[in-house]
Coordinates of C-alpha atoms in Angstrom, one line a residue:
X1 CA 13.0 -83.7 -32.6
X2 CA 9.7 -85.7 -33.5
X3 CA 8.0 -88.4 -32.1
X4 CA 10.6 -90.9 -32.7
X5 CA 12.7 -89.1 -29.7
X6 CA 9.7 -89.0 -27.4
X7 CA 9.6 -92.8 -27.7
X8 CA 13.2 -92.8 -26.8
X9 CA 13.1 -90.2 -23.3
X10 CA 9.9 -92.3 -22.6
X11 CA 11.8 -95.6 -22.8
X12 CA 14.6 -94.0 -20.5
X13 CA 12.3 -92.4 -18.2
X14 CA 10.4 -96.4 -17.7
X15 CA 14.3 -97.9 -17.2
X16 CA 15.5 -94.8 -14.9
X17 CA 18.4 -94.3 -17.3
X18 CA 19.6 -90.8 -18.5
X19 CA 21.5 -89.8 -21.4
X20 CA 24.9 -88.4 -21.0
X21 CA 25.1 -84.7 -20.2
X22 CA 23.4 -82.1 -22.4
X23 CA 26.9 -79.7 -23.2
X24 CA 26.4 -76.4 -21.7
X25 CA 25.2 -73.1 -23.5
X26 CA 27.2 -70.1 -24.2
X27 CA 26.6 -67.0 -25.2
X28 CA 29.0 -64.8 -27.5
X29 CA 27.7 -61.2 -28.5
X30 CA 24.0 -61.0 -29.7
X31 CA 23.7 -64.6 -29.5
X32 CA 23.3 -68.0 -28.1
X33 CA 25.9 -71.2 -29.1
X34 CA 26.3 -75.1 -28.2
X35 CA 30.2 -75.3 -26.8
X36 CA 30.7 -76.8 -30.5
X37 CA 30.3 -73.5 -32.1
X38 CA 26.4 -74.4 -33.8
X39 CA 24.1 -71.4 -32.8
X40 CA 21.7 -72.0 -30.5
X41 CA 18.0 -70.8 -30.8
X42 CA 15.2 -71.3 -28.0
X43 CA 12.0 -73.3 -29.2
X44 CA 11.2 -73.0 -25.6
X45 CA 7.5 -74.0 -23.5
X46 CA 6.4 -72.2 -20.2
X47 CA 6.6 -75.4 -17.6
X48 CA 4.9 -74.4 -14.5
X49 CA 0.9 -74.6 -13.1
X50 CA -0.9 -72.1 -11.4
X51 CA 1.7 -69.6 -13.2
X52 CA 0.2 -66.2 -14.6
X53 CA 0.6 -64.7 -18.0
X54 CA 1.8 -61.2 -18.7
X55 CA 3.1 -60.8 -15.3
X56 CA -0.1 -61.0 -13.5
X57 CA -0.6 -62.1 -10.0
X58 CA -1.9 -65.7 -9.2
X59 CA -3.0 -64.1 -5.9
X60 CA -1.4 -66.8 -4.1
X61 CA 2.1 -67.1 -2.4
X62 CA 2.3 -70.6 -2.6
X63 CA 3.7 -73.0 -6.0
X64 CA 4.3 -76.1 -7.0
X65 CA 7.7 -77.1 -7.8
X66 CA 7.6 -78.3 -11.4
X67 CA 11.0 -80.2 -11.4
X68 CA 10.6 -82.1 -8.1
X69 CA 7.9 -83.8 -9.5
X70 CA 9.4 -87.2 -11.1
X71 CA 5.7 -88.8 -11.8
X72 CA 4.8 -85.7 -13.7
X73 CA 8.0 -85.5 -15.2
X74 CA 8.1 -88.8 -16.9
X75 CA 4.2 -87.9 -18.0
X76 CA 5.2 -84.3 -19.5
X77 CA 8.7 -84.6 -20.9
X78 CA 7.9 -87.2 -23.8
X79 CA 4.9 -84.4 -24.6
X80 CA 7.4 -81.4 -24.4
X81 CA 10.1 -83.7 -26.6
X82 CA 7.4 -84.7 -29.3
X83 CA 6.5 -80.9 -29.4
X84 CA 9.8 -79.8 -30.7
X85 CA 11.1 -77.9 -27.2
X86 CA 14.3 -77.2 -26.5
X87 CA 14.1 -75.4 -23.3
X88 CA 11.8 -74.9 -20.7
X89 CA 11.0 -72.0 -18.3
X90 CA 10.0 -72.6 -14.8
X91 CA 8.6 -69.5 -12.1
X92 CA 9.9 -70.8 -8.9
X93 CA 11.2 -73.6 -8.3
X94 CA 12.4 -75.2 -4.3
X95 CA 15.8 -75.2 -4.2
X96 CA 16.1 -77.2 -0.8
X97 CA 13.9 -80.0 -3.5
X98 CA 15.1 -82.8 -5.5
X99 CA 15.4 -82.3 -9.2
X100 CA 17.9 -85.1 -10.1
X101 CA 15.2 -86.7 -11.9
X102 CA 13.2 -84.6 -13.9
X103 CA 16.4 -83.0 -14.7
X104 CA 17.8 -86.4 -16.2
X105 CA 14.0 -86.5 -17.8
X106 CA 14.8 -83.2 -19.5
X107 CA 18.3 -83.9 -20.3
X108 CA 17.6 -87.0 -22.1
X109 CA 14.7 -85.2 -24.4
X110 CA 17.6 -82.5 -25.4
X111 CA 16.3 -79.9 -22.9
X112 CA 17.2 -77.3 -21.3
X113 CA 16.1 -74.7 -18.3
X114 CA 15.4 -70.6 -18.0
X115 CA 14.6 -70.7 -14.4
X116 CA 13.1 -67.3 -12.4
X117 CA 15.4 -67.0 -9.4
X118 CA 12.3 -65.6 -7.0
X119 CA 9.2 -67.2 -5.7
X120 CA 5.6 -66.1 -4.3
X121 CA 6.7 -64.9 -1.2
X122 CA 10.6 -64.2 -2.0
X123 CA 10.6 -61.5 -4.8
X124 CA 11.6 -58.0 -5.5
X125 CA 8.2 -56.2 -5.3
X126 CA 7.1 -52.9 -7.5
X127 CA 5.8 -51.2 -5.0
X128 CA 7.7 -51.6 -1.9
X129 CA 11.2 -52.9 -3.8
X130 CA 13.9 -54.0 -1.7
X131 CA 17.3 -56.1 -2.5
X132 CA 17.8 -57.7 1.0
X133 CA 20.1 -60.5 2.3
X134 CA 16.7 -62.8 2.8
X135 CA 16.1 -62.4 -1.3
X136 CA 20.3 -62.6 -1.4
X137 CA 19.7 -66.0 0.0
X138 CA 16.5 -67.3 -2.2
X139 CA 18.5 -66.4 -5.4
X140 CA 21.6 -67.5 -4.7
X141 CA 20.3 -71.3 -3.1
X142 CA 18.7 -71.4 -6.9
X143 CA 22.1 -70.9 -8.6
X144 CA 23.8 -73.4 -6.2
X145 CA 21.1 -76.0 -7.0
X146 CA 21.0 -75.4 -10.9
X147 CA 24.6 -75.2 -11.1
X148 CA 24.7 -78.9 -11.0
X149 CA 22.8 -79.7 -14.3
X150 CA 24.2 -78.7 -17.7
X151 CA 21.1 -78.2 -19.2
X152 CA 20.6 -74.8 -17.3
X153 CA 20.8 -72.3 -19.6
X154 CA 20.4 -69.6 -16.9
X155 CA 18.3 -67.3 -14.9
X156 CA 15.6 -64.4 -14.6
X157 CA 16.3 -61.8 -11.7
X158 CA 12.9 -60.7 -12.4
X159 CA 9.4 -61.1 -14.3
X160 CA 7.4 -57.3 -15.5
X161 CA 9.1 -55.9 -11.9
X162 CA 8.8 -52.5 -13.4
X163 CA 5.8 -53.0 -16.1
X164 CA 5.2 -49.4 -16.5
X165 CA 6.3 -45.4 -15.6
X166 CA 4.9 -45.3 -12.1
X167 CA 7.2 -48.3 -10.7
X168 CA 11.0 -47.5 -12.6
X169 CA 12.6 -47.6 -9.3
X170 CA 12.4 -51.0 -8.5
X171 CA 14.0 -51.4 -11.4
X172 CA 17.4 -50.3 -9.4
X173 CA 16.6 -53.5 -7.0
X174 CA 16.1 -55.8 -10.0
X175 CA 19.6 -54.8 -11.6
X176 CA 21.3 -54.8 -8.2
X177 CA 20.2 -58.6 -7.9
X178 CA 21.5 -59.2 -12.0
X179 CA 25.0 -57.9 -10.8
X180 CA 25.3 -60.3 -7.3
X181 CA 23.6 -63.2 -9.0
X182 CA 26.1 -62.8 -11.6
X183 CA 28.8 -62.3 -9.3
X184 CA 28.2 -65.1 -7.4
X185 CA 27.6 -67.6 -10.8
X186 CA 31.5 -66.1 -11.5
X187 CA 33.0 -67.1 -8.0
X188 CA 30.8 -70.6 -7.7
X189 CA 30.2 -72.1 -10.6
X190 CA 32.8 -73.3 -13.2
X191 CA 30.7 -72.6 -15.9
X192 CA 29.1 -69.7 -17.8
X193 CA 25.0 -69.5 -17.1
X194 CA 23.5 -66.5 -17.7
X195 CA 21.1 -64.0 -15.8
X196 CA 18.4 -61.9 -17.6
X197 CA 15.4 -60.0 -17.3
X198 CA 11.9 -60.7 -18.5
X199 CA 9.8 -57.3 -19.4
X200 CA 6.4 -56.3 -20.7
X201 CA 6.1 -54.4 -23.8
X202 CA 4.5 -51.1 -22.6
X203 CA 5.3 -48.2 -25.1
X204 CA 6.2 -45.4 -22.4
X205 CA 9.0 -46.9 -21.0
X206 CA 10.3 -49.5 -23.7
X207 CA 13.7 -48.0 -24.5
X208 CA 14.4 -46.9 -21.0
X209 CA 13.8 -50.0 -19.3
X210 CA 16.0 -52.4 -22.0
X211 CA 18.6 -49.6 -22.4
X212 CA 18.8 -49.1 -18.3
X213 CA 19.6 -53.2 -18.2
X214 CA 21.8 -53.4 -20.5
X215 CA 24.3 -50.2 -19.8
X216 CA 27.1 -49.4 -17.8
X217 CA 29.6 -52.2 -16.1
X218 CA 28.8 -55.0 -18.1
X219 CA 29.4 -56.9 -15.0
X220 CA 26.2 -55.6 -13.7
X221 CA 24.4 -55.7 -16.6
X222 CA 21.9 -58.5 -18.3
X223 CA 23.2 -61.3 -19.9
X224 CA 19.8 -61.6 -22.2
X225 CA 16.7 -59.2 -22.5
X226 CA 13.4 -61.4 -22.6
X227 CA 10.2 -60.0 -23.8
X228 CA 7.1 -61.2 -22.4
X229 CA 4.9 -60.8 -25.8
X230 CA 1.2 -61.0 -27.3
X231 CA 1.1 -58.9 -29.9
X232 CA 0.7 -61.1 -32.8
X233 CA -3.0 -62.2 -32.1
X234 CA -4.4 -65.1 -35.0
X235 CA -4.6 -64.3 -38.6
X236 CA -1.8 -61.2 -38.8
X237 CA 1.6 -60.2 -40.2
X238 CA 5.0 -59.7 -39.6
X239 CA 4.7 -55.8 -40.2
X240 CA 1.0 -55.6 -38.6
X241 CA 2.0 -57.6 -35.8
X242 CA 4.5 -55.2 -34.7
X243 CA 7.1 -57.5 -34.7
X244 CA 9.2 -56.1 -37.0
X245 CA 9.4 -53.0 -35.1
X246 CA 10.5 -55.2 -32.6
X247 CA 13.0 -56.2 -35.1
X248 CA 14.3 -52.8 -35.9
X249 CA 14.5 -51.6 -32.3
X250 CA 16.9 -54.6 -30.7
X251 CA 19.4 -54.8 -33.8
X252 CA 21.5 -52.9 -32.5
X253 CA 21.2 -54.2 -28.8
X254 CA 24.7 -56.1 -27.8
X255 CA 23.0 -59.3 -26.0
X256 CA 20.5 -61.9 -26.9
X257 CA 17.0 -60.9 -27.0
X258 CA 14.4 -64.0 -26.9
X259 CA 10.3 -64.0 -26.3
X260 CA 10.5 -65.1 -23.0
X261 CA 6.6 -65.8 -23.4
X262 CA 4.3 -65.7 -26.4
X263 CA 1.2 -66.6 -27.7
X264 CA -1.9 -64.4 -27.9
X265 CA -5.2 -66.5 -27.2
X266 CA -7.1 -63.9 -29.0
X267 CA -10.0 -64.0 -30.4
X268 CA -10.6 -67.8 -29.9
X269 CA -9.1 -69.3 -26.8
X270 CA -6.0 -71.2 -26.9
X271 CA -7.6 -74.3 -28.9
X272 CA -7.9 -71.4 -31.9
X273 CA -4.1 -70.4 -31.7
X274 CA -2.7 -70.6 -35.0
X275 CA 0.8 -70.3 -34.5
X276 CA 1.6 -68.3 -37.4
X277 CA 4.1 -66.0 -34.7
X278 CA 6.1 -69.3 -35.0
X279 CA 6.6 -69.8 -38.3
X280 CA 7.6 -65.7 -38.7
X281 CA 9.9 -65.7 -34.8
X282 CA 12.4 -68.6 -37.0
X283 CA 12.3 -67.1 -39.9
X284 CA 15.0 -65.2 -41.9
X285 CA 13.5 -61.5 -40.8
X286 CA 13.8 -62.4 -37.3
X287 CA 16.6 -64.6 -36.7
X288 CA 19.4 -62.0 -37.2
X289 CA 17.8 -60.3 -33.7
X290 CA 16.1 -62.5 -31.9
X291 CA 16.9 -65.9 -30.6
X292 CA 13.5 -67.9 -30.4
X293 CA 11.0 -67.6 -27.4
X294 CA 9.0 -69.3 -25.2
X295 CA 5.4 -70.2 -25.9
X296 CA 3.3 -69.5 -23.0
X297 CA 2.2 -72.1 -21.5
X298 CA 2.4 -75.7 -21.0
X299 CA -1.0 -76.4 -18.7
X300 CA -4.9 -75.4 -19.8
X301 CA -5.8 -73.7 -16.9
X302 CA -8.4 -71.2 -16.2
X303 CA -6.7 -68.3 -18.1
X304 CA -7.0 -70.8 -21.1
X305 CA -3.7 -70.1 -22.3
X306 CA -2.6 -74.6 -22.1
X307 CA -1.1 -76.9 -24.7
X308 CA -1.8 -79.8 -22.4
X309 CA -5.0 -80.5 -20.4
X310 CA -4.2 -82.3 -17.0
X311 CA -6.8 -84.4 -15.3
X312 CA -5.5 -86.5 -12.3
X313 CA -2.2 -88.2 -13.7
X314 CA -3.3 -88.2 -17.2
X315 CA -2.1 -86.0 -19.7
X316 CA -4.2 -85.1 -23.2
X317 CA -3.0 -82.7 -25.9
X318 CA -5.4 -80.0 -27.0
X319 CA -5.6 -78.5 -30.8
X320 CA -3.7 -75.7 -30.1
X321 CA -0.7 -78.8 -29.3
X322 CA -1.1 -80.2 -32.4
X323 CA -1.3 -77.1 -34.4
X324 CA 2.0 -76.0 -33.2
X325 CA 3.7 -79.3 -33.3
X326 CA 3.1 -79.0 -37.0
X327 CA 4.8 -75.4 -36.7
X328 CA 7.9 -76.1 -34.7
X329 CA 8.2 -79.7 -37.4
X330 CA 8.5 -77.1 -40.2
X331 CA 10.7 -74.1 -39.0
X332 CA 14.4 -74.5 -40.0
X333 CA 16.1 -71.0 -38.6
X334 CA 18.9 -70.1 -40.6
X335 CA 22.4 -70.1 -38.4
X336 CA 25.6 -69.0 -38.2
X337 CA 28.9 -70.6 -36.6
X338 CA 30.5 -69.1 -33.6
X339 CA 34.0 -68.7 -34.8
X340 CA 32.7 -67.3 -38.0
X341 CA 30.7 -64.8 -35.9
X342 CA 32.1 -61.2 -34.6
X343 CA 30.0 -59.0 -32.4
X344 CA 29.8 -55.5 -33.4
X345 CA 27.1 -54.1 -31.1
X346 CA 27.8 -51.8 -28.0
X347 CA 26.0 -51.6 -24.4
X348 CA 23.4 -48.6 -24.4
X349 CA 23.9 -45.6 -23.0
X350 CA 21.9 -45.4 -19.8
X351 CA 18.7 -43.2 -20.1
X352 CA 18.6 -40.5 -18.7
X353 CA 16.0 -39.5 -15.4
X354 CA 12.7 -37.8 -16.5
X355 CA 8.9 -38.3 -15.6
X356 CA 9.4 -41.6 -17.2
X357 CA 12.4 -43.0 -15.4
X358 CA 13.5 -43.1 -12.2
X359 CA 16.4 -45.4 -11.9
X360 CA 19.8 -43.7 -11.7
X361 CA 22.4 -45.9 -14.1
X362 CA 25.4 -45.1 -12.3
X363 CA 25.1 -46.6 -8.8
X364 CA 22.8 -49.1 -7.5
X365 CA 21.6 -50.5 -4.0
X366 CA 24.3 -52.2 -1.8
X367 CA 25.0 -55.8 -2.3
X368 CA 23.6 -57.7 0.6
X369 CA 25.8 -58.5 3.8
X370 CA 24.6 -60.8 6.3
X371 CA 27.6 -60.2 7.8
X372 CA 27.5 -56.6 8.3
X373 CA 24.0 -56.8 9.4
X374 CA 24.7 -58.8 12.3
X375 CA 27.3 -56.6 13.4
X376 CA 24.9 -53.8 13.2
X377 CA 22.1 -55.4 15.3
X378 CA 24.5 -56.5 17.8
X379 CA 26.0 -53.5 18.6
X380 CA 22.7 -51.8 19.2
X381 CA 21.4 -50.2 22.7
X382 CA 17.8 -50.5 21.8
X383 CA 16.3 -53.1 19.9
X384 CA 12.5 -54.9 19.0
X385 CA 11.2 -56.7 21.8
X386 CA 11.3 -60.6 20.6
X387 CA 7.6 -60.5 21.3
X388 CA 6.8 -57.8 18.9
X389 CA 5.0 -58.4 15.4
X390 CA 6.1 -57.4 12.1
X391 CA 2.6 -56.1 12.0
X392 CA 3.6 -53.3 14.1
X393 CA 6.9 -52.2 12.2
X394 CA 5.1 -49.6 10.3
X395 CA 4.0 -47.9 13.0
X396 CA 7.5 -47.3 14.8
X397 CA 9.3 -46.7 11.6
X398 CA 6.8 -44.0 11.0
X399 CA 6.6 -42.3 13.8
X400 CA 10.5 -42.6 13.8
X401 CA 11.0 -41.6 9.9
X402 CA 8.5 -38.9 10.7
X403 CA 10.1 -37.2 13.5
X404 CA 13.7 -38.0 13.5
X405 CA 14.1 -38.0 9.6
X406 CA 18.1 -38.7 10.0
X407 CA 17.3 -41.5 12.1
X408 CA 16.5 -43.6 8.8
X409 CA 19.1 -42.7 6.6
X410 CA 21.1 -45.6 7.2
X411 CA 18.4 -47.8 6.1
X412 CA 16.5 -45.6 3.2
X413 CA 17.6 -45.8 -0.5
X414 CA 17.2 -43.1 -3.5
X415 CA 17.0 -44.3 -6.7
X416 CA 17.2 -40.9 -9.0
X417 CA 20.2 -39.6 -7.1
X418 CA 21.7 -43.3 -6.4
X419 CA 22.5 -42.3 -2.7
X420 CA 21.7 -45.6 -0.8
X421 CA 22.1 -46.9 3.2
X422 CA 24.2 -49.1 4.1
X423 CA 21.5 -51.1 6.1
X424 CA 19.2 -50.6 3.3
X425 CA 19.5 -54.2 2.6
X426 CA 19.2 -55.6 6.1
X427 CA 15.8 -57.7 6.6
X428 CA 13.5 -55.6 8.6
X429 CA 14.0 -56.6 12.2
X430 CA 17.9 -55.7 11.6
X431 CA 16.1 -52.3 10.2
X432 CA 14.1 -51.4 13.0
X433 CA 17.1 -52.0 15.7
X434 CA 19.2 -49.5 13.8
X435 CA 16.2 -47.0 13.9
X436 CA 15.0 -47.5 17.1
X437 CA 18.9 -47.1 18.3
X438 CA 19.1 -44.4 16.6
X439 CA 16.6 -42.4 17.6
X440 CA 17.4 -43.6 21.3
X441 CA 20.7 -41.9 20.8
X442 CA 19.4 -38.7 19.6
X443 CA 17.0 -38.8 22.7
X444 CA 20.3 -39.1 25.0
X445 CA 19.4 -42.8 25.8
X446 CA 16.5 -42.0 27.9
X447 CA 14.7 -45.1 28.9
X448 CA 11.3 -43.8 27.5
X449 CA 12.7 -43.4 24.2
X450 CA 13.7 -47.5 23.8
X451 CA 9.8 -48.2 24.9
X452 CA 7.2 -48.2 22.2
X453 CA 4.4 -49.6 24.5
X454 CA 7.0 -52.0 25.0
X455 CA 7.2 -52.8 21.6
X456 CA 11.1 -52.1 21.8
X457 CA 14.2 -53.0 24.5
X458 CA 17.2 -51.7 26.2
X459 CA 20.0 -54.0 25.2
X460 CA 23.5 -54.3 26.2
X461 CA 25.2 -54.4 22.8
X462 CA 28.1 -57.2 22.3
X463 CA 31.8 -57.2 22.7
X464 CA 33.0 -55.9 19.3
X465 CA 34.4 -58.5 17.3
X466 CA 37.5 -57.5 15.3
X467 CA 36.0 -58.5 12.4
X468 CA 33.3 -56.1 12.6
X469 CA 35.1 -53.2 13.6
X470 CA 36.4 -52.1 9.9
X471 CA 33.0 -53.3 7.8
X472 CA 30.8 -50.9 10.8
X473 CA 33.2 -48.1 10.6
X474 CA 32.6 -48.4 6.4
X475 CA 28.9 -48.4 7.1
X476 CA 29.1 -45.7 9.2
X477 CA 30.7 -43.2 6.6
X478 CA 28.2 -44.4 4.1
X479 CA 25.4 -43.4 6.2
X480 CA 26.7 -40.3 6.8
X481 CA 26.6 -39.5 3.6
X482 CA 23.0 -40.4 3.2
X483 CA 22.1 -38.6 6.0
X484 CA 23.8 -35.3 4.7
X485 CA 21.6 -35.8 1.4
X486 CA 19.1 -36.2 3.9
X487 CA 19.4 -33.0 5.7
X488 CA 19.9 -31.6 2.3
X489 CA 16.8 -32.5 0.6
X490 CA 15.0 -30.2 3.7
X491 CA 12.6 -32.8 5.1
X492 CA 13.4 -36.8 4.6
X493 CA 15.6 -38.8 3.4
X494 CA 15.7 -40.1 -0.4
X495 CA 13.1 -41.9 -1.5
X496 CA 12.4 -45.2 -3.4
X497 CA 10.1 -43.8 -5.7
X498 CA 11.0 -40.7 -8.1
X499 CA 10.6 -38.1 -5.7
X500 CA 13.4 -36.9 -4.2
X501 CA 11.5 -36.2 -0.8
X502 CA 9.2 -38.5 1.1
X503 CA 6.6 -35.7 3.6
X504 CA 6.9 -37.0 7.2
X505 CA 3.8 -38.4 8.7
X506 CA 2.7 -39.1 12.0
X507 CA 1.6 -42.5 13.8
X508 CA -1.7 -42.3 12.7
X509 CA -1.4 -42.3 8.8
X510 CA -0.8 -46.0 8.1
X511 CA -2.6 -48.0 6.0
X512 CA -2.5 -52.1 5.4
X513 CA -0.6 -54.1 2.8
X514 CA -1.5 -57.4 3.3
X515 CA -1.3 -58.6 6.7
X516 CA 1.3 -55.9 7.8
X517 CA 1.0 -52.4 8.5
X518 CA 3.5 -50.2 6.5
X519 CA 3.7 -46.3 6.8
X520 CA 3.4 -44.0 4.4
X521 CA 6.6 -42.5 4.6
X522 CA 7.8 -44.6 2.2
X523 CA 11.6 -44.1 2.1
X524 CA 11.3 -46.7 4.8
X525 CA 11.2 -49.3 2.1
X526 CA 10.7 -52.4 4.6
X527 CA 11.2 -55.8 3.4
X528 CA 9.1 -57.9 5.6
X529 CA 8.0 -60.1 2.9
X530 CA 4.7 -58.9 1.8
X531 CA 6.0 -58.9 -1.6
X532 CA 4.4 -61.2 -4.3
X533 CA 6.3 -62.6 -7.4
X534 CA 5.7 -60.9 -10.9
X535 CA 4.3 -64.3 -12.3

C-alpha cells in the first residue's frame, strides 16, 4: 500500500465517498485470516494523542476521541495509508460519539481497528481492581458501537493491568471482563471480533500472566495475547534483542500473539529510530509465532515517541516516518492459507499460586448484574443518605469491615482461593446499602446503628418483585458461603490482594486516593471510580 492508495482515500475522503466494506477478520488457531482464507498479519500504528507508552499514566482522566474526529481523520488517514498500516489501535474511544466517518476514512485506506474497551476514568485499576456493572456498561456500549464497522478487528479488556508480582490479582478482574465481553460479542454481534490483553514484558511474572490468560474455559479466555514491547533499541539483533526468546517462548502458545506496541526511542529520540525491529517482526524467524505489531505511536508528543508532528490542522512527517515507510515498503511476510493450515497448540495449564501469582485459574469474579443489584438495594432497611459523599464511603465501610467482618462478605472478593460476593460487582452506593443493612441487622435494627452522623437512613424496603425473589435467594447462598470462608480465615474476609486475610482497622486509619477516602481494610475493594486507565 504506497502512495498511490493515499492519493486514492484522499480523493474519497474530499468527495465523502467510502469504499465498500473492508471483509471481516478471523482468527483460526495461532493466527489471523481475511474471510478468503489469505493470512492476515498486523502492520499496525498506535492512533491516539495524549496516550502513554508502556502503560504509563497520562495523569489525566480525560481523552480525545480519535475516531469522532472527521477533520483529523481526512488529515491522518492518507498518512497512515502511505505508511503501509493496516490497522490501528485506539485507547478510548466515546461510544455515545460518531465514528461513521473516520471509520469510512479507515475503511477505504484498507484499515482496520484494535480498540481498548476502557477509558480514563472507566478502567479496571491495579490497585483497587473491581469488575462492576458501571465498567459492564463502558465495555459493552464499545462492542455495541464497533460492531457496526467490519474493519474492527476486536478489542483489549486491559492495557499492563497487572505489570508486575505485587498487583496479580487484578488480573482475576481483567479475565472476568475477557469472558462477559466475549459473551456478550457471542449473543450481539453476528460476527466473530476478538478480545485480548495487552501486557508488559517483566521477567518475574511473564509465564504466569500469559499462561493465566490463556487457560481454562476457552470461553473465558483471550482471543490474542499483545505484548507491549521495547526491547530492540537502534543498532541490535534478532538474538541480542531478545526477540527470539520471545520467539521460542510463544510457539507453543494456541492464539495469536502480536506487539501490541513497539518501538524503542533509545538512544536518539524517535527522529533516530531505525526500524530495524521491522524488517526482523515480518521476517521468516518471526512470522511462524507472531502476527505483526503495532508501532507506538502515531503523534510527536512530549514523550517523543511520534511519526507525525501536529501543529494546528496541519500535519508534517518526521524522519523517523520516512525511515519506516521505507521499512514497511520492503517487508514481504511469508503466509500460509487457512484451509491449508491445522492448529496443533493447546491452552496452558494455569499457573499455579505462589509469591508471584495471585490469581486463582479456576473461578473468577461474578459477571455483573444490574439487575440483581437493584433488587439488593431495594430490599434494604438502611441505606446512604442521598446527601452523603462518595468521599465518606471509606470511612463507614471501615468501621463496618472492621468491626462486623461478616458484614462485608457479600461484597468482598478473594482472588487466591476464588471465593467471591455476590455484590462484589455492585457500584459502590449499592455496596454500602448492603453493608450498612447488614450491620443494622446484626445490631437488631436499632435506630442508632442506621445513623452514621447521618450519613446513613432507615428505609422501608420495596414490595418484592417476583422477579427478584429467585436471583436474591441465589445471592444469598453465595454470600453465605463467603461469609463461612470468612469466619474461617479467623479475622476478615478474603482479600483482593494475595493475602488470604485483610487485619480489621478502625475509623481512624484511612488514608486518600484521589479525591475519595478509601480504608485500609482493603477486602472492601470499592469501585467508586478513582481508577485511572493503564494507557
Amino acid at each position: 500500500m504506497g502512495i498511490t492508495k493515499a492519493a486514492l482515500v484522499s480523493s474519497l475522503l474530499l468527495l465523502g465517498q467510502a469504499s465498500a466494506a473492508l471483509p471481516p477478520i478471523v482468527m483460526k488457531g495461532t493466527k489471523f485470516f481475511y474471510e478468503n482464507g489469505t493470512q492476515f498479519f498486523i502492520k499496525g500504528v498506535a492512533y491516539q494523542q495524549d496516550s502513554a507508552a508502556g502503560g504509563a499514566s497520562t495523569g489525566s482522566t480525560t481523552f480525545t476521541d480519535p475516531l469522532a474526529n472527521a477533520a483529523n481523520c481526512k488529515r491522518d488517514v492518507p498518512l497512515l495509508a502511505a505508511l503501509g498500516t493496516n490497522t490501528i489501535r485506539t485507547y478510548a474511544i466515546n461510544p455515545t460519539a460518531d465514528h461513521s466517518a473516520c471509520m469510512a476514512a479507515l475503511d477505504a485506506a484498507g484499515i482496520y481497528v484494535i480498540s481498548d474497551l476502557s477509558e480514563p476514568s472507566l478502567s479496571i485499576n491495579r490497585d483497587t481492581p473491581q469488575w462492576n456493572t458501571e465498567l459492564y456498561e463502558r465495555y459493552t456500549a464499545v462492542v455495541k458501537e464497533m460492531s457496526q464497522y467490519s474493519n474492527v478487528i476486536g478489542f483489549f479488556a486491559g492495557n499492563e493491568v497487572t505489570n508486575n508480582k505485587t498487583n496479580t490479582p487484578a488480573s482475576a478482574y481483567v479475565k472476568a471482563a475477557v469472558r462477559d465481553t466475549k459473551a456478550y460479542i457471542k449473543n450481539n454481534v453476528n460476527r466473530w471480533m476478538g478480545v485480548g490483553y495487552a501486557a508488559n514484558d517483566d521477567a518475574n511474572i511473564r509465564e504466569e500472566i500469559s499462561h493465566y490468560f490463556n487457560c481454562g474455559n476457552q470461553s473465558q479466555a483471550i482471543d490474542y495475547w499483545g505484548y507491549n514491547i521495547y526491547e530492540w533499541c537502534g543498532e541490535s539483533s534478532f538474538t541480542g534483542s531478545g526477540y527470539s526468546a520471545q520467539v521460542d517462548f510463544f510457539k507453543n502458545y494456541s492464539v495469536p500473539v502480536f506487539f501490541a506496541e513497539y518501538g524503542c526511542n533509545i538512544p536518539n529520540g524517535a527522529a533516530g529510530r531505525i526500524w530495524q525491529e521491522t524488517t526482523a517482526l515480518y521476517s521468516d524467524e518471526m512470522t511462524g509465532v507472531i502476527s505483526g505489531g503495532i508501532v507506538y505511536m502515531y503523534f510527536e508528543e512530549a514523550n517523543d515517541y511520534g511519526l507525525v508532528s501536529i501543529s494546528g490542522s496541519s500535519a508534517s512527517t518526521m524522519k523517523d516516518y520516512d525511515t519506516l515507510k521505507t521499512r514497511m515498503a520492503s517487508v514481504n511476510p511469508s503466509s500460509t492459507s487457512m484451509a491449508a493450515y491445522t492448529p496443533t497448540n493447546s491452552p496452558a495449564a494455569c499457573p499455579a499460586l505462589g509469591s508471584d501469582w495471585a490469581a486463582n485459574g479456576d473461578t473468577l469474579p461474578p459477571t455483573p448484574d444490574d439487575n440483581l443489584c437493584n433488587c439488593m438495594f431495594n430490599s434494604l432497611s438502611c441505606v446512604p443518605a442521598a446527601s452523603t459523599n462518595v468521599t465518606a464511603y471509606g470511612d463507614i465501610f471501615g468501621y463496618i469491615c472492621g468491626a462486623s467482618p461478616s458484614a462485608c462478605a457479600g461484597i468482598n472478593g478473594n482472588t487466591t482461593t476464588g471465593v467471591y460476593g455476590a455484590y462484589s460487582m455492585c457500584n459502590s452506593t449499592q455496596q454500602l446499602g448492603y453493608v450498612l443493612d447488614a450491620y443494622y441487622k446484626s445490631q437488631g435494627s436499632a435506630s442508632t446503628a442506621c445513623d452514621f452522623n447521618g450519613q446513613a437512613v432507615v428505609a422501608k424496603p420495596a414490595a418484592a418483585q417476583s422477579s427478584c425473589s429467585a436471583s436474591l435467594a441465589s445471592a444469598s447462598s453465595v454470600n453465605a458461603v463467603a461469609a463461612t470462608a470468612t469466619s474461617a480465615s479467623g479475622t476478615g474476609s478474603g482479600s483482593t490482594t494475595s493475602s488470604n486475610v485483610a487485619a480489621p482497622v478502625p475509623m481512624k486509619n484511612l488514608f486518600t486516593m484521589g479525591d475519595m477516602a478509601v480504608g485500609l481494610y482493603v477486602v472492601v475493594a470499592m469501585g467508586v471510580g478513582a481508577g485511572m486507565v493503564m494507557l
